[in-house]
Short mmCIF file of C-alpha atoms and ligand atoms in Angstrom, two decimals:
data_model
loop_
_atom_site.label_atom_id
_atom_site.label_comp_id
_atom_site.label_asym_id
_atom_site.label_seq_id
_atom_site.Cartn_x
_atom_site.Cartn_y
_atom_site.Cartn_z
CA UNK A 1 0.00 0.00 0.00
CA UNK A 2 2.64 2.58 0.98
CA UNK A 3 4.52 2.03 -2.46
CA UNK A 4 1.51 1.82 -4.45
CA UNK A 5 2.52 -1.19 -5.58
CA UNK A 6 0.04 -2.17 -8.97
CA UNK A 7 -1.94 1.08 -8.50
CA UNK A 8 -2.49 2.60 -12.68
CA UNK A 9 -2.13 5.81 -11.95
CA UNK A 10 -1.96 7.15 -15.18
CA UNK A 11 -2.67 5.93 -19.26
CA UNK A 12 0.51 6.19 -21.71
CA UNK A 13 1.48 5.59 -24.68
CA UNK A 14 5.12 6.14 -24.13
CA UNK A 15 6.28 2.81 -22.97
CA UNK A 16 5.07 -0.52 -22.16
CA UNK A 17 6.90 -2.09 -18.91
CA UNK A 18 6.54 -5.59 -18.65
CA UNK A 19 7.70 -6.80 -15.29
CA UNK A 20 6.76 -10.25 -16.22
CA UNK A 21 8.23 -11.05 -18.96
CA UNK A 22 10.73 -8.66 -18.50
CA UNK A 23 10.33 -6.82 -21.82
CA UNK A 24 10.35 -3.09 -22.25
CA UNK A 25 8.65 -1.78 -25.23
CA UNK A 26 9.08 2.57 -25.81
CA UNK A 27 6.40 3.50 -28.57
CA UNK A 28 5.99 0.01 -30.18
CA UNK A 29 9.81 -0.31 -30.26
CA UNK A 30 11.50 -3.20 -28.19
CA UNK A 31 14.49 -1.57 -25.74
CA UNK A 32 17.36 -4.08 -27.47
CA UNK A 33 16.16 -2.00 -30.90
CA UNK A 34 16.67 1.20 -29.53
CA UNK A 35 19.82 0.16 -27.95
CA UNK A 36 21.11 -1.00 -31.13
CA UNK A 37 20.22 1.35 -33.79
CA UNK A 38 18.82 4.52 -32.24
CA UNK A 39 20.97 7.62 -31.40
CA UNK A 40 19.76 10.15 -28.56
CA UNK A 41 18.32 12.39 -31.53
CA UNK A 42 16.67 9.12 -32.52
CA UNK A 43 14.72 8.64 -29.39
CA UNK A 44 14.68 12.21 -28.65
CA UNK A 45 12.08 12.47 -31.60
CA UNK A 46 10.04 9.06 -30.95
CA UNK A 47 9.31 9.96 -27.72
CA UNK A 48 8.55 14.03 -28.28
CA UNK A 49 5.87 12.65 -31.51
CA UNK A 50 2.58 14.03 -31.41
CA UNK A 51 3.06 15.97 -27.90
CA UNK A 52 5.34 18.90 -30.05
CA UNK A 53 3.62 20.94 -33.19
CA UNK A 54 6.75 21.79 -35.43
CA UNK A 55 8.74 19.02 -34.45
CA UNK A 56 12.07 19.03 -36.63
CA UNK A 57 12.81 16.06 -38.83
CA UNK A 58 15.19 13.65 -38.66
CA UNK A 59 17.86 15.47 -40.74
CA UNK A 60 17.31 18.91 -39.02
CA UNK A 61 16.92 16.92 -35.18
CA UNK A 62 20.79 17.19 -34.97
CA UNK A 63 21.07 20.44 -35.83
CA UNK A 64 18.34 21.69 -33.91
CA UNK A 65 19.42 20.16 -30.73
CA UNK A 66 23.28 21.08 -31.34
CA UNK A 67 21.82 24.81 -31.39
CA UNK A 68 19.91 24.36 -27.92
CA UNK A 69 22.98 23.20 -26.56
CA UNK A 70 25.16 26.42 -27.79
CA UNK A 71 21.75 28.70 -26.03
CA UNK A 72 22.00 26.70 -22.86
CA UNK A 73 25.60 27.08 -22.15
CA UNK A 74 25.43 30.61 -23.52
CA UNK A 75 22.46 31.54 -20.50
CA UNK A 76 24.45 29.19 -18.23
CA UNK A 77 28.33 29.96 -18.41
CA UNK A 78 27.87 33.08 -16.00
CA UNK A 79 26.40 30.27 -13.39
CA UNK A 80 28.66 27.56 -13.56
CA UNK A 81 31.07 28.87 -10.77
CA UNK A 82 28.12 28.94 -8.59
CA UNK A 83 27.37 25.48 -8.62
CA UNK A 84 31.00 24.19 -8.29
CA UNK A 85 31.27 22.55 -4.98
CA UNK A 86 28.25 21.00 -4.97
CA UNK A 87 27.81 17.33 -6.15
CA UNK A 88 27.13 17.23 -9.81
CA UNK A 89 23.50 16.08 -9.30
CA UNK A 90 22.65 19.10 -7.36
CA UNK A 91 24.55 21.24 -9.48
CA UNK A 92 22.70 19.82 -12.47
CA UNK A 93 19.28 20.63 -10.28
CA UNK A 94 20.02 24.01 -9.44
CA UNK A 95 20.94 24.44 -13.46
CA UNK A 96 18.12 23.37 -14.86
CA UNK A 97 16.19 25.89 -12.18
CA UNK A 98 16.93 28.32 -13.95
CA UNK A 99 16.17 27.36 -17.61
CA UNK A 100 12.52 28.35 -19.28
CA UNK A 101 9.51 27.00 -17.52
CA UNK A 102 7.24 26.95 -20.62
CA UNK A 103 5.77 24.46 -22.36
CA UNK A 104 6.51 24.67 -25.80
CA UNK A 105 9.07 22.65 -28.07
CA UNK A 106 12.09 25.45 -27.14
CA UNK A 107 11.39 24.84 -24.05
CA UNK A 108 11.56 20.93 -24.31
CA UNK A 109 14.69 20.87 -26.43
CA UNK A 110 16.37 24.10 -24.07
CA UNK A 111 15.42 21.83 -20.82
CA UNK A 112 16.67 18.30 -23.09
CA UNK A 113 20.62 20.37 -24.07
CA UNK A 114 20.85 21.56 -21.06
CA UNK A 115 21.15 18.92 -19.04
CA UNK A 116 24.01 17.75 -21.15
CA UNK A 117 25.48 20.58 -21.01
CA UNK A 118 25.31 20.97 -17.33
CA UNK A 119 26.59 17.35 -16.37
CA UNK A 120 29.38 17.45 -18.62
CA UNK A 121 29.89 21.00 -17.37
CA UNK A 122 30.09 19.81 -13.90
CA UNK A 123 32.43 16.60 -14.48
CA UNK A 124 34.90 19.29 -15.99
CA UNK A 125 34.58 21.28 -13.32
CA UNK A 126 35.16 18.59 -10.73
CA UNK A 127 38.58 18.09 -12.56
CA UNK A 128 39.75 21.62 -11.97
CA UNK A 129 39.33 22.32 -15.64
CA UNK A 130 37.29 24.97 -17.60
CA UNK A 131 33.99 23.89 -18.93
CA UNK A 132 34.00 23.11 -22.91
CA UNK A 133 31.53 24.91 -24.88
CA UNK A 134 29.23 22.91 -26.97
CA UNK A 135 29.82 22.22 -30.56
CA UNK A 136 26.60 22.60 -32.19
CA UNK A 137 27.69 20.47 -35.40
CA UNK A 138 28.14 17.27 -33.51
CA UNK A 139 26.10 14.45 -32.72
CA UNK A 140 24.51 14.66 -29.36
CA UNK A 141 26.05 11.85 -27.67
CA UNK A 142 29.51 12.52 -29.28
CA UNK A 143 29.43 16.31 -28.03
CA UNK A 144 28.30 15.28 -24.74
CA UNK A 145 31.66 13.00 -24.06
CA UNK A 146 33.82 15.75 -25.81
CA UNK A 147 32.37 18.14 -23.58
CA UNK A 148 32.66 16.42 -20.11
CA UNK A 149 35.99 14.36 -20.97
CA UNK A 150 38.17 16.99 -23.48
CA UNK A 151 39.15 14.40 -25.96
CA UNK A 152 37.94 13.46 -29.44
CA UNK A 153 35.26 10.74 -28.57
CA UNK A 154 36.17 7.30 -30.76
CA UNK A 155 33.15 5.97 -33.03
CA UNK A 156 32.87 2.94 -30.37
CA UNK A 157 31.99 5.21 -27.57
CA UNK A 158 30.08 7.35 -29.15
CA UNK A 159 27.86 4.75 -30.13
CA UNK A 160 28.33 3.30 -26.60
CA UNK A 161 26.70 6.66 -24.89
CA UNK A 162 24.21 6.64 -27.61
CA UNK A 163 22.80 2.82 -26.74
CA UNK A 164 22.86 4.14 -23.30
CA UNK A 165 20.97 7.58 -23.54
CA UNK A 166 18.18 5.81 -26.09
CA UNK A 167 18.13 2.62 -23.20
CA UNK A 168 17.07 4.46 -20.31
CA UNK A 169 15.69 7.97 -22.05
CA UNK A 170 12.04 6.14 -20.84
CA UNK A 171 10.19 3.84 -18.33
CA UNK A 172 6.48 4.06 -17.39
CA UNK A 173 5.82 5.53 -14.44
CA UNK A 174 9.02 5.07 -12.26
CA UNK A 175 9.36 6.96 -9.14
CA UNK A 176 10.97 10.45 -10.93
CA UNK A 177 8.33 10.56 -13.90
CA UNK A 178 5.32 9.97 -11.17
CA UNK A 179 7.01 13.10 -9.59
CA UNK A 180 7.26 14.68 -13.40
CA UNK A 181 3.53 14.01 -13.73
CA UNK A 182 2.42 15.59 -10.84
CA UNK A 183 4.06 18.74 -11.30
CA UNK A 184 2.70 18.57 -15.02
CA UNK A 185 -0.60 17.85 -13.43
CA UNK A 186 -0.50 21.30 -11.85
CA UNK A 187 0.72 23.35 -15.38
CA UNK A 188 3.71 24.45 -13.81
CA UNK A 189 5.43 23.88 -16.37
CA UNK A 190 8.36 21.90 -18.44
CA UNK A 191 11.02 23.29 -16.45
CA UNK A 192 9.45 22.60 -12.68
CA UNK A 193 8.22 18.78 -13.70
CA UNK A 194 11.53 18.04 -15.18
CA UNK A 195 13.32 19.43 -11.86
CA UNK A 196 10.67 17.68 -9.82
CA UNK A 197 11.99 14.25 -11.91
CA UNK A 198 15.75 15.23 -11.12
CA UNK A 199 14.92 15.50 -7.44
CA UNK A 200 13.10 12.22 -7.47
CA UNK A 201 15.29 10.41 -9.71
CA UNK A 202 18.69 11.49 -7.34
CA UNK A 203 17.66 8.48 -4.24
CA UNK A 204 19.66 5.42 -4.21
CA UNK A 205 16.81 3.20 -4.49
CA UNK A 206 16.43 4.67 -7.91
CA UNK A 207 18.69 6.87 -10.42
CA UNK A 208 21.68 7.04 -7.44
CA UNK A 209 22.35 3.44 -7.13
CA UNK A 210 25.51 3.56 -10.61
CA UNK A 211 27.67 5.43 -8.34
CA UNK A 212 27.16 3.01 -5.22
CA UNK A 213 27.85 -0.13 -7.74
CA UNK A 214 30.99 1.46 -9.17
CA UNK A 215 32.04 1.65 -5.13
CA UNK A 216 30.96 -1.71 -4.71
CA UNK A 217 33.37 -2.90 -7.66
CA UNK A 218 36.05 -1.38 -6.70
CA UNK A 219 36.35 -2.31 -3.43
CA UNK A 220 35.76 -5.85 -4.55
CA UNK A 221 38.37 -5.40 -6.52
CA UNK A 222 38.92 -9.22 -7.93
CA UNK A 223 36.27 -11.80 -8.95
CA UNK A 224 37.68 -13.95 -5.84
CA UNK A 225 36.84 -11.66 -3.69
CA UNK A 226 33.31 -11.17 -4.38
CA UNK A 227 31.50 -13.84 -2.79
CA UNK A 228 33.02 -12.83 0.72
CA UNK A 229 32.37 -9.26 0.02
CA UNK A 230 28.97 -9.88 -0.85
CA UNK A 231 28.11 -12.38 1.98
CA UNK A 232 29.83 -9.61 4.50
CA UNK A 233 27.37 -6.99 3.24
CA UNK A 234 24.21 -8.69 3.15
CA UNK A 235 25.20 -10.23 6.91
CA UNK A 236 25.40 -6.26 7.64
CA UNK A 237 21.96 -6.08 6.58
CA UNK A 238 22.61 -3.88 3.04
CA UNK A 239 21.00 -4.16 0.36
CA UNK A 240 23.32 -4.73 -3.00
CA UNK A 241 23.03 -2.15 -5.62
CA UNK A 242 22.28 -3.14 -9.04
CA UNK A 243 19.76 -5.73 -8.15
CA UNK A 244 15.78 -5.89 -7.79
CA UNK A 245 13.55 -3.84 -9.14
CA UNK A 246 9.70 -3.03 -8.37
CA UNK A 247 8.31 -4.02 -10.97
CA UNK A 248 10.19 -6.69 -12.80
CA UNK A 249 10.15 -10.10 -11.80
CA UNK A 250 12.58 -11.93 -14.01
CA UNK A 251 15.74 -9.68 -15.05
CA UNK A 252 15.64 -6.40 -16.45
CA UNK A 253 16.04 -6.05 -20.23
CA UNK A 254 18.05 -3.09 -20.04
CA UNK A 255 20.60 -4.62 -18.29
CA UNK A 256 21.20 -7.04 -21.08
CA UNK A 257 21.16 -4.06 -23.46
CA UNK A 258 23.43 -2.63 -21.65
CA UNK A 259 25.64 -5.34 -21.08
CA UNK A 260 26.12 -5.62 -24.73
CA UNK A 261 27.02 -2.15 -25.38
CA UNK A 262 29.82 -2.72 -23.00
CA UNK A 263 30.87 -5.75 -24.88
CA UNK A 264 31.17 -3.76 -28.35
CA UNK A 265 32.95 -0.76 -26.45
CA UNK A 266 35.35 -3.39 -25.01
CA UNK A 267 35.80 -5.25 -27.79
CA UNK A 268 36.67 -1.85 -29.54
CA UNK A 269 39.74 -1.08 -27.20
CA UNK A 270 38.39 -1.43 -23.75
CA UNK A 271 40.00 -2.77 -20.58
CA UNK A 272 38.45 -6.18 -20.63
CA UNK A 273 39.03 -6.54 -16.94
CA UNK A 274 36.24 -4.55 -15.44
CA UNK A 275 33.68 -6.41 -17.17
CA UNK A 276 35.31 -9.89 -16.22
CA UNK A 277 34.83 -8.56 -12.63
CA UNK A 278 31.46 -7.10 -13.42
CA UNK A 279 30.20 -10.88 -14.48
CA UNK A 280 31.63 -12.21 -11.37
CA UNK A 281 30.22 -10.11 -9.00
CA UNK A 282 26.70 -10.76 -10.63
CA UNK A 283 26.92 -14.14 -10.75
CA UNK A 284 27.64 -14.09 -6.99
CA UNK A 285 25.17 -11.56 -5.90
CA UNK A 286 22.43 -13.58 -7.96
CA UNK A 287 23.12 -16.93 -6.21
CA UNK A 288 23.52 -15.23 -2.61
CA UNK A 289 20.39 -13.17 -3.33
CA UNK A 290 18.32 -16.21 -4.15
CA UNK A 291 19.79 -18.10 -1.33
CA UNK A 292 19.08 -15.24 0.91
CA UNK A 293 15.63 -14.03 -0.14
CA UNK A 294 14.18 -17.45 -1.66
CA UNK A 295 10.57 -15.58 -2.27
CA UNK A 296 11.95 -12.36 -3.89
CA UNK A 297 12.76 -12.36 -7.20
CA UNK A 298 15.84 -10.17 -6.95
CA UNK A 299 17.49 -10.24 -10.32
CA UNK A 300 20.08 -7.36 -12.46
CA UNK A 301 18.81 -4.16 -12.87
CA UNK A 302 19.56 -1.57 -15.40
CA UNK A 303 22.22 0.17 -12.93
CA UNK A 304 24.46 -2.87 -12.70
CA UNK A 305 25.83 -2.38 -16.15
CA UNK A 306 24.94 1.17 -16.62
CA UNK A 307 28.09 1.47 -14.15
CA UNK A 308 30.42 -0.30 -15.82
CA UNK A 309 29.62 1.51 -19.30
CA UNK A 310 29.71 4.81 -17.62
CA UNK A 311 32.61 4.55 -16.21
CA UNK A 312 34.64 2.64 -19.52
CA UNK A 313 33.21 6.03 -20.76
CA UNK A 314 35.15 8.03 -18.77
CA UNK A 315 32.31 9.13 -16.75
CA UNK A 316 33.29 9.69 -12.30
CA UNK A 317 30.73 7.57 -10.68
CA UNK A 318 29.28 10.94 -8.76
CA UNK A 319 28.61 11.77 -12.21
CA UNK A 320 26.57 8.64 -13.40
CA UNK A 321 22.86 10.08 -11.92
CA UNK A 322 23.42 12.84 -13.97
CA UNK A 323 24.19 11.09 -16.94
CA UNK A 324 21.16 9.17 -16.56
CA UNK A 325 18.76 12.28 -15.66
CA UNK A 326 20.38 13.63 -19.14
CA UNK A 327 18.44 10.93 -21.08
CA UNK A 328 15.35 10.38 -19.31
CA UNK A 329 14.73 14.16 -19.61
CA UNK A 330 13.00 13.53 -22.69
CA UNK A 331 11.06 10.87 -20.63
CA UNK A 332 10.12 13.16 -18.20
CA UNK A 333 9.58 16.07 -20.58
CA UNK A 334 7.32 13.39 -22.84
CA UNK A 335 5.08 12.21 -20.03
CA UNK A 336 4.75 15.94 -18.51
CA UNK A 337 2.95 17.16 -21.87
CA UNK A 338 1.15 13.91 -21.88
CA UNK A 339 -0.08 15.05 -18.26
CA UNK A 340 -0.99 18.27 -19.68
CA UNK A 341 -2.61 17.25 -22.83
CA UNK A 342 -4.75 14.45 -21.57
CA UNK A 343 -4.38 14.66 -17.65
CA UNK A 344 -6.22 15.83 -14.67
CA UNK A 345 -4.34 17.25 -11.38
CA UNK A 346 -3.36 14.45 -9.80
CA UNK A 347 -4.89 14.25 -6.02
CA UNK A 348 -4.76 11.24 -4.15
CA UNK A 349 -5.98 11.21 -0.66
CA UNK A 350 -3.75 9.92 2.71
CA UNK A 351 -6.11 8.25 5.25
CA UNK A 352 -5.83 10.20 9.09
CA UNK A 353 -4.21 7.68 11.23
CA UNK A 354 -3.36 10.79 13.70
CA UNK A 355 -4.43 11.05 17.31
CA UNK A 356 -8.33 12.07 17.93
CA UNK A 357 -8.94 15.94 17.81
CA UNK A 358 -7.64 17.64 21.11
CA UNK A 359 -7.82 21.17 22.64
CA UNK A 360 -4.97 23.36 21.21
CA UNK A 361 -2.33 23.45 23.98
N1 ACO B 401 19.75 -6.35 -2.02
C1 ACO B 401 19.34 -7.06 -0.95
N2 ACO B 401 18.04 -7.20 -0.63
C2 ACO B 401 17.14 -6.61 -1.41
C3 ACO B 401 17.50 -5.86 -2.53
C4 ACO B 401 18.87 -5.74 -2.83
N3 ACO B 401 19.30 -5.04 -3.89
N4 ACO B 401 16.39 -5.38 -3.13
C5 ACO B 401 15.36 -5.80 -2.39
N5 ACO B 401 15.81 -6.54 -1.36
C6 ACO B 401 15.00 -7.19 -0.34
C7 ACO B 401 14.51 -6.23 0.73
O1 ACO B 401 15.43 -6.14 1.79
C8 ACO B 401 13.23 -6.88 1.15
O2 ACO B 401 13.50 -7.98 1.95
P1 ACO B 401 12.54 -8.38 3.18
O3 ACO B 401 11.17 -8.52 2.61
O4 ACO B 401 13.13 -9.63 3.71
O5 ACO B 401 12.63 -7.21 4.13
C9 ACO B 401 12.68 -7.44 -0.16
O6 ACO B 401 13.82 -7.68 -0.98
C10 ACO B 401 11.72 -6.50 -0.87
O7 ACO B 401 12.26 -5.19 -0.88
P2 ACO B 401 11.38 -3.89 -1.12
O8 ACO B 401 12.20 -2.72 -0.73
O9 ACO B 401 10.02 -4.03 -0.56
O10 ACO B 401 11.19 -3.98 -2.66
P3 ACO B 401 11.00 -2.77 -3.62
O11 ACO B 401 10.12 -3.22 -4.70
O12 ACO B 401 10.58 -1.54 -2.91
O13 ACO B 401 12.51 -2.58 -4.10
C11 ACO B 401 14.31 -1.50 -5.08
C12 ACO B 401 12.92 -2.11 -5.30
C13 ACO B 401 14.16 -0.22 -4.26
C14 ACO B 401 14.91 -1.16 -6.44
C15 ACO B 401 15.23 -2.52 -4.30
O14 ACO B 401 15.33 -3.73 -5.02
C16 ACO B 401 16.60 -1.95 -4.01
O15 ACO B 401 16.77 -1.24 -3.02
N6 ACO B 401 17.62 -2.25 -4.88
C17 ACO B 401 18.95 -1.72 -4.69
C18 ACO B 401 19.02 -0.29 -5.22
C19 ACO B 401 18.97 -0.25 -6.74
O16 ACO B 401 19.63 -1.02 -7.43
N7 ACO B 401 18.18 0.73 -7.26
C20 ACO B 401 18.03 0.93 -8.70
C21 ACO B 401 16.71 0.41 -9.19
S1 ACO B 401 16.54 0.60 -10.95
C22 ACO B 401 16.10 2.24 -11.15
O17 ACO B 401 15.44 2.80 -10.33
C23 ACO B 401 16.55 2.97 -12.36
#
């Protein structure tokens, strides 16, 4: 009851989340599809159909978006020192406050470059170097690594950031694009349902557990380590990041997606070693999960392997929740016009479980 566990609380016809059968299906398109062929443009423009008048084509989508990009670090440069210091997620939330609140396409695509922008912005900054400025003629994805890592992205990663962005850009109605749809549900506005998503999105039970797997890796360290390691932390009481998931019941299709965008990057150059550990430590944490919680069904989720691309990416694991908020913005921004096209303000009610009334002291 307290989760609302199997509650519909809204109609979509963004995405289809099958915790069953563990299939996820965005806009009649299964996830391994997008992973494989779709850029960020790609599913930047599957998910924004019918919600946008004047949306751009596919040949102009590039374009467009490279232009939003030069705007948003044009209004933002002045800010950027302010929001050093902070950790990048909140820098990335206090950036996006103060983009456009509208809800118009220049609004969607302002909100969409921004947070690329901003996260690369803030990994730079983090390094004690100056922020890059967008360039407008690249490729999303491939400007977005220039940006927060300084070097000329290879074709393999590229693609690599790509499969990831168009993976996770949308999921039903997760915890951060319930919080999306709310704010929609009031008209506030693009900008406040998208920050509203951030905020939501930041927990580790949801968008913050990449950073916490990364940690959990490392300390590991070896594939013979892991079984101790894990049998030390679940004795502790923790849970283990990377695994179970609300809603699907058999293992999440993203992380195989995933997984085999890290096997391409690899296989293009990468260290192989990470992902030999990566195997390991899942294989362990699946048979000590099972052992341990014989009624759950506690498999991989998306964050597993979204930690070990992110970081053969050249991404710092504080960084990784803003990485991911940069693709499902077009999630949240999607499902926020749905809210306001077809919606009603959302209003549940809480049942008083308080103490009877009382005289005021
Ligand atoms: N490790 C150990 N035990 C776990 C884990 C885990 N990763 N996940 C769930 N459990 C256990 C709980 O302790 C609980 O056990 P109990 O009934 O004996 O007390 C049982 O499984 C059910 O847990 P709930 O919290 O009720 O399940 P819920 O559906 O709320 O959990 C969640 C989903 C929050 C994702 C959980 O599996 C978790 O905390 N995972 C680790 C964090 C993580 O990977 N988050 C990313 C999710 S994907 C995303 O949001 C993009």
């Amino acid at each position: 009851m307290s989760g609302l566990d199997d509650v519909v609380a809204a109609e979509t016809v963004l995405s289809d989340v099958d915790g069953e059968n563990g299939r996820l299906i965005v806009r009649g398109i299964a996830v391994e599809g997008l992973a494989r062929h779709s850029s960020f443009e790609g599913a930047a423009l599957l998910l924004f159909e019918g919600f946008f008048a004047d949306l751009p084509d596919a040949r102009a989508m590039s374009a467009t978006l490279g232009r939003a990009r030069a705007e948003a670090f044009a209004r933002l440069a002045c800010r950027l020192p302010v929001l050093s210091g902070l950790p990048p997620v909140e820098a990335l939330r206090a950036g996006l406050s103060l983009m456009p609140d509208g809800d118009d396409l220049a609004t969607a695509f302002a909100l969409t470059a921004a947070s690329a922008v901003l996260t690369a912005a803030t990994v730079r900054i983090e390094r004690g170097a100056e922020p890059l400025a967008p360039d407008p003629e690249r490729g999303h994805a491939a400007d977005m690594l220039r940006m927060a890592t300084g070097a000329e992205p290879t074709k393999a990663a590229e693609r690599a950031l790509d499969a990831y962005l168009a993976t996770v850009c949308e999921h039903g109605l997760n915890a951060s694009t319930f919080a999306a749809r709310i704010a929609a549900s009031t008209r506030a506005g693009l900008g406040s349902a998208v920050v509203a998503g951030l905020s939501a999105l930041k927990g580790p039970l949801h968008g913050g557990a990449p950073g916490p797997v990364l940690d959990m890796l490392a300390e590991i360290g070896e594939p013979a380590r892991a079984v101790p390691w894990l049998e030390a932390a679940l004795a502790r009481g923790e849970r283990l990041m990377g695994f179970g998931h609300r809603i699907y019941k058999v293992r999440d299709p993203r992380a195989d997606a995933l997984k085999a965008a890290v096997k391409a990057l690899m296989k293009a150059g990468g260290a192989q070693s990470r992902l030999k550990l990566a195997e390991a430590v899942e294989k362990a944490a699946l048979d000590l999960l099972h052992r341990a919680k014989p009624g759950r069904s506690l498999e991989t989720n998306v964050e597993f392997y979204t930690a070990v691309l992110l970081d053969a990416l050249g991404f710092p694991a504080d960084s990784f929740t803003s990485v991911f908020a940069s693709a499902r913005v077009l999630g949240w921004i999607a499902h926020a016009r749905e809210q306001e096209v077809s919606g009603r303000l959302i209003r549940p009610r809480s049942r008083y479980v308080g103490p009877e009334p009382r005289q005021a002291a």
